Short mmCIF file of C-alpha atoms in Angstrom, two decimals:
data_model
loop_
_atom_site.label_atom_id
_atom_site.label_comp_id
_atom_site.label_asym_id
_atom_site.label_seq_id
_atom_site.Cartn_x
_atom_site.Cartn_y
_atom_site.Cartn_z
CA MET A 283 0.00 0.00 0.00
CA PRO A 284 1.41 3.44 -0.92
CA LYS A 285 2.23 5.74 1.99
CA THR A 286 0.23 8.89 2.66
CA GLN A 287 1.44 12.25 3.93
CA ILE A 288 -0.28 12.98 7.26
CA SER A 289 0.24 15.05 10.41
CA CYS A 290 0.69 13.63 13.90
CA PRO A 291 -2.64 14.04 15.79
CA ARG A 292 -0.75 15.20 18.87
CA CYS A 293 2.11 17.46 17.73
CA ARG A 294 1.10 18.03 14.08
CA THR A 295 4.54 16.97 12.81
CA PRO A 296 4.33 15.93 9.10
CA MET A 297 5.01 12.24 8.52
CA THR A 298 4.23 9.43 6.09
CA ALA A 299 2.22 6.33 6.98
CA GLU A 300 0.17 3.54 5.39
CA ILE A 301 -3.43 4.70 5.77
CA GLN A 302 -6.28 2.52 4.49
CA GLN A 303 -9.83 3.85 4.36
CA LEU A 304 -11.57 1.13 2.35
CA PHE A 305 -11.65 -2.50 3.49
CA ASP A 306 -13.53 -4.35 0.76
CA MET A 307 -13.82 -8.13 0.87
CA ASN A 308 -14.98 -8.05 -2.75
CA THR A 309 -11.61 -6.84 -4.02
CA ASP A 310 -9.36 -7.90 -1.13
CA PRO A 311 -9.99 -11.30 0.56
CA GLN A 312 -7.66 -10.21 3.40
CA ALA A 313 -9.68 -7.06 4.18
CA LYS A 314 -11.44 -8.57 7.21
CA GLN A 315 -8.18 -9.90 8.63
CA LYS A 316 -6.55 -6.49 8.17
CA ILE A 317 -9.27 -4.55 9.97
CA LEU A 318 -9.57 -7.10 12.79
CA SER A 319 -5.82 -7.30 13.34
CA GLY A 320 -5.77 -4.04 15.28
CA ALA A 321 -2.76 -2.89 13.27
CA ALA A 322 -4.59 -1.05 10.47
CA ASN A 323 -3.89 2.70 10.38
CA VAL A 324 -1.81 2.52 13.59
CA ILE A 325 0.93 5.14 13.46
CA GLN A 326 3.92 6.15 15.59
CA CYS A 327 5.20 9.70 15.51
CA PRO A 328 9.01 9.92 15.29
CA SER A 329 8.87 13.35 16.92
CA CYS A 330 6.64 13.12 20.02
CA GLY A 331 6.31 9.32 20.26
CA TYR A 332 2.52 9.30 19.83
CA GLN A 333 1.27 5.81 18.98
CA GLY A 334 -2.30 4.96 18.12
CA MET A 335 -4.89 4.68 15.38
CA TYR A 336 -4.84 7.59 12.96
CA PRO A 337 -8.28 9.25 12.83
CA THR A 338 -9.60 8.69 9.32
CA PRO A 339 -12.94 7.70 7.73
CA VAL A 340 -13.29 3.94 7.24
CA VAL A 341 -15.63 1.88 5.07
CA TYR A 342 -15.97 -1.91 5.45
CA HIS A 343 -17.74 -4.05 2.84
CA ASP A 344 -18.54 -7.77 2.87
CA PRO A 345 -20.77 -8.70 -0.09
CA GLU A 346 -21.34 -12.26 1.15
CA LYS A 347 -22.90 -11.05 4.42
CA GLU A 348 -24.27 -7.87 2.80
CA PHE A 349 -22.39 -5.65 5.24
CA LEU A 350 -21.61 -2.05 4.37
CA PHE A 351 -20.36 -0.25 7.48
CA THR A 352 -18.95 3.25 7.79
CA PHE A 353 -17.08 4.92 10.62
CA PHE A 354 -16.16 8.57 10.91
CA PRO A 355 -13.91 9.56 13.86
CA PRO A 356 -15.81 12.15 15.97
CA GLU A 357 -12.53 13.89 16.91
CA LEU A 358 -12.28 15.21 13.36
CA GLY A 359 -15.17 17.54 14.18
CA VAL A 360 -16.62 17.43 10.67
CA SER A 361 -20.30 18.18 9.91
CA ILE A 362 -22.63 15.44 8.66
CA ASN A 363 -22.68 16.94 5.17
CA GLU A 364 -18.89 17.00 5.01
CA GLN A 365 -18.73 13.42 6.32
CA GLU A 366 -21.02 12.27 3.52
CA LYS A 367 -18.82 14.04 0.96
CA MET A 368 -15.73 12.23 2.30
CA ILE A 369 -17.38 8.82 2.68
CA GLY A 370 -19.29 9.03 -0.65
CA PRO A 371 -16.33 8.34 -2.99
CA LEU A 372 -15.36 5.26 -0.92
CA ILE A 373 -18.89 3.84 -1.21
CA ASN A 374 -18.90 4.62 -4.93
CA ARG A 375 -15.73 2.54 -5.29
CA VAL A 376 -17.47 -0.36 -3.53
CA VAL A 377 -20.46 -0.16 -5.89
CA ASN A 378 -18.40 0.32 -9.05
CA ASP A 379 -16.23 -2.71 -8.26
CA LEU A 380 -19.29 -4.97 -8.17
CA PRO A 381 -20.91 -6.38 -11.32
CA MET A 382 -24.43 -5.10 -11.95
CA GLU A 383 -26.10 -8.38 -10.94
CA LYS A 384 -24.53 -8.19 -7.46
CA ARG A 385 -25.53 -4.61 -6.67
CA LYS A 386 -28.21 -5.00 -4.01
CA ALA A 387 -30.26 -2.65 -1.83
CA TYR A 388 -27.89 -2.86 1.16
CA LEU A 389 -25.31 -0.89 -0.83
CA PHE A 390 -27.53 2.19 -0.65
CA GLN A 391 -28.19 1.82 3.09
CA ALA A 392 -24.73 1.97 4.63
CA GLN A 393 -24.79 1.50 8.40
CA SER A 394 -22.91 4.17 10.33
CA MET A 395 -20.98 2.96 13.39
CA LEU A 396 -20.61 5.32 16.35
CA THR A 397 -17.22 3.85 17.33
CA PHE A 398 -14.55 1.80 15.60
CA GLN A 399 -14.96 -0.88 18.29
CA THR A 400 -18.67 -1.13 17.42
CA MET A 401 -17.70 -1.80 13.80
CA ILE A 402 -15.31 -4.56 14.90
CA GLU A 403 -18.02 -6.15 17.06
CA ARG A 404 -20.55 -6.08 14.19
CA ILE A 405 -18.05 -7.75 11.85
CA LEU A 406 -17.34 -10.46 14.42
CA GLU A 407 -21.06 -10.97 15.11
CA GLY A 408 -21.37 -11.89 11.45
CA ASP A 409 -18.99 -14.79 12.19
CA GLY A 410 -20.98 -15.85 15.27
CA VAL A 411 -18.71 -14.10 17.79
CA THR A 412 -20.95 -12.30 20.30
CA LYS A 413 -20.09 -9.32 22.49
CA ALA A 414 -20.28 -11.62 25.53
CA MET A 415 -17.63 -13.85 23.95
CA LEU A 416 -15.44 -10.81 23.23
CA ASP A 417 -15.83 -9.58 26.82
CA ASP A 418 -14.89 -13.03 28.11
CA GLN A 419 -11.77 -13.11 25.94
CA GLN A 420 -10.82 -9.61 27.10
CA LYS A 421 -11.04 -10.74 30.73
CA LYS A 422 -8.78 -13.69 29.91
CA ILE A 423 -6.22 -11.41 28.22
CA GLN A 424 -6.27 -9.08 31.23
CA LEU A 425 -5.69 -12.07 33.52
CA ILE A 426 -2.69 -13.17 31.44
CA GLN A 427 -1.28 -9.62 31.59
CA ARG A 428 -1.84 -9.56 35.34
CA LEU A 429 0.01 -12.85 35.81
CA LEU A 430 2.88 -11.69 33.59
CA SER A 431 3.30 -8.55 35.71
CA THR A 432 3.32 -10.51 39.00
CA PRO A 433 6.87 -11.68 39.77
CA SER A 434 6.05 -13.52 43.01
CA GLU A 435 5.09 -17.19 42.52
CA ASP A 436 2.98 -17.17 45.70
CA SER A 437 1.11 -14.07 44.51
CA ARG A 438 0.47 -15.70 41.13
CA LYS A 439 -0.93 -18.80 42.82
CA GLU A 440 -3.27 -16.59 44.83
CA ILE A 441 -4.44 -14.82 41.65
CA ILE A 442 -4.95 -18.18 39.93
CA GLN A 443 -7.12 -19.41 42.82
CA GLN A 444 -9.18 -16.21 42.75
CA GLU A 445 -9.71 -16.24 38.97
CA GLU A 446 -9.86 -19.97 38.28
CA SER A 447 -13.36 -19.63 36.80
CA LEU A 448 -11.77 -17.81 33.83
CA ILE A 449 -9.19 -20.53 33.25
CA ASP A 450 -10.72 -23.04 30.84
CA GLU A 451 -9.56 -24.79 27.67
CA THR A 452 -10.13 -21.63 25.60
CA PHE A 453 -7.83 -19.79 28.04
CA PHE A 454 -5.02 -22.27 27.30
CA GLY A 455 -5.78 -21.97 23.58
CA LEU A 456 -5.40 -18.20 23.88
CA MET A 457 -2.06 -18.64 25.66
CA ASN A 458 -0.87 -20.97 22.89
CA ARG A 459 -1.72 -18.34 20.27
CA LEU A 460 0.12 -15.68 22.28
CA VAL A 461 3.20 -17.93 22.50
CA GLU A 462 3.09 -18.51 18.73
CA ALA A 463 2.64 -14.78 18.07
CA THR A 464 5.60 -13.78 20.26
CA ILE A 465 7.79 -16.41 18.60
CA ALA A 466 6.76 -15.11 15.16
CA GLN A 467 7.74 -11.61 16.29
CA GLY A 468 11.16 -12.90 17.37
CA ASP A 469 10.47 -12.22 21.08
CA LYS A 470 11.85 -15.48 22.47
CA GLN A 471 12.10 -14.16 26.03
CA SER A 472 8.38 -13.34 26.24
CA ALA A 473 7.52 -16.67 24.58
CA GLN A 474 9.57 -18.55 27.21
CA GLN A 475 7.93 -16.59 30.02
CA LEU A 476 4.46 -17.38 28.67
CA ALA A 477 5.38 -21.05 28.31
CA LEU A 478 6.57 -21.17 31.94
CA PHE A 479 3.34 -19.57 33.16
CA GLN A 480 1.41 -22.05 31.07
CA GLN A 481 3.15 -24.96 32.83
CA GLU A 482 2.37 -23.33 36.15
CA LEU A 483 -1.31 -23.05 35.21
CA LEU A 484 -1.40 -26.68 34.05
CA GLN A 485 -0.27 -27.75 37.50
CA GLU A 486 -2.25 -25.28 39.63
CA THR A 487 -5.72 -25.49 38.04
CA LYS A 488 -8.32 -28.24 37.71
CA VAL A 489 -8.68 -27.68 33.95
CA GLY A 490 -4.90 -27.71 33.60
CA ARG A 491 -4.61 -31.05 35.34
CA GLU A 492 -7.39 -32.45 33.14
CA ILE A 493 -5.55 -31.25 30.03
CA GLN A 494 -2.36 -32.94 31.25
CA GLU A 495 -4.25 -36.21 31.76
CA LYS A 496 -5.66 -35.97 28.23
CA MET A 497 -2.16 -35.31 26.88
CA LYS A 498 -0.79 -38.36 28.73
CA SER A 499 -3.68 -40.48 27.45
CA SER A 500 -3.11 -39.32 23.87
CA GLN A 501 0.61 -40.06 24.16
CA LYS A 502 -0.13 -43.55 25.53
CA ALA A 503 -2.56 -44.20 22.67
CA MET A 504 0.09 -43.21 20.12
CA GLU A 505 2.66 -45.45 21.78
CA ASP A 506 0.20 -48.39 21.79
CA LEU A 507 -0.56 -47.87 18.10
CA GLN A 508 3.13 -47.65 17.21
CA GLU A 509 3.87 -50.84 19.17
CA ALA A 510 1.01 -52.71 17.51
CA ALA A 511 2.10 -51.48 14.07
CA LYS A 512 5.54 -53.08 14.46
CA SER A 513 4.07 -56.50 13.75
CA GLY A 514 1.36 -55.22 11.39
CA LEU A 515 -1.72 -53.33 12.51
CA THR A 516 -4.90 -55.30 11.81
CA ARG A 517 -8.55 -54.60 12.49
CA GLU A 518 -8.46 -57.19 15.27
CA LYS A 519 -5.49 -55.52 17.02
CA LEU A 520 -7.10 -52.10 16.68
CA LEU A 521 -10.35 -53.46 18.15
CA ASP A 522 -8.41 -54.94 21.09
CA LEU A 523 -6.76 -51.55 21.71
CA LEU A 524 -10.16 -49.83 21.69
CA ILE A 525 -11.69 -52.38 24.07
CA ASP A 526 -8.74 -52.18 26.50
CA ALA A 527 -8.52 -48.38 26.35
CA PRO A 528 -8.99 -46.87 29.85
CA ASP A 529 -10.81 -43.76 28.55
CA GLU A 530 -12.35 -42.17 25.44
CA ILE A 531 -9.10 -40.39 24.45
#
């Protein structure tokens, strides 16, 4: 994406940045991923150090779900008429990029979002992700951050006991994704710290202990299959393994 000349919202220093106003799934299959990543239009001023989302009009279009959302940052202080003039060309691009047979009524009834977060939530709702699910995930992320900022092992154990209701299998899945993300970013130290906390949680929580038992059971099943395969795995041997298995895993 070509860079745009902008001014820092805080100190007004001129700078260049990648600013995207139109996120159209019709022309860019990665548009949803880009807008949900949290990295779109995020800038950092080399002068004053300001870091945050650059205030700019945004249009999101998903023809499959018939979504056409618009967001105009209130801090720009622009009148409704001026907003429509700025948003209009973006919507025209959406319409013009669609063949005539796919131009439906929703294209002429764009839904205006009061906040950028509301737009994100509406997009996720289209994928079956409710606000309650988002709130739950946010609480889990805050708990992980709280544990990471607590150096004392005893204090962490106390926090774990207090917040154990938040620690379920999706919590461990979230930690796994965070470990993978930090590794991808080259932050090995943070990845190791997260992995250590994950081991701690596996030992200190009921769900963690259940996960460990499932992992042991899966490992035993693999070993039994490998042993049976040495002399040729038959239906009869597989049936015997299933009958003798101590649990469903």
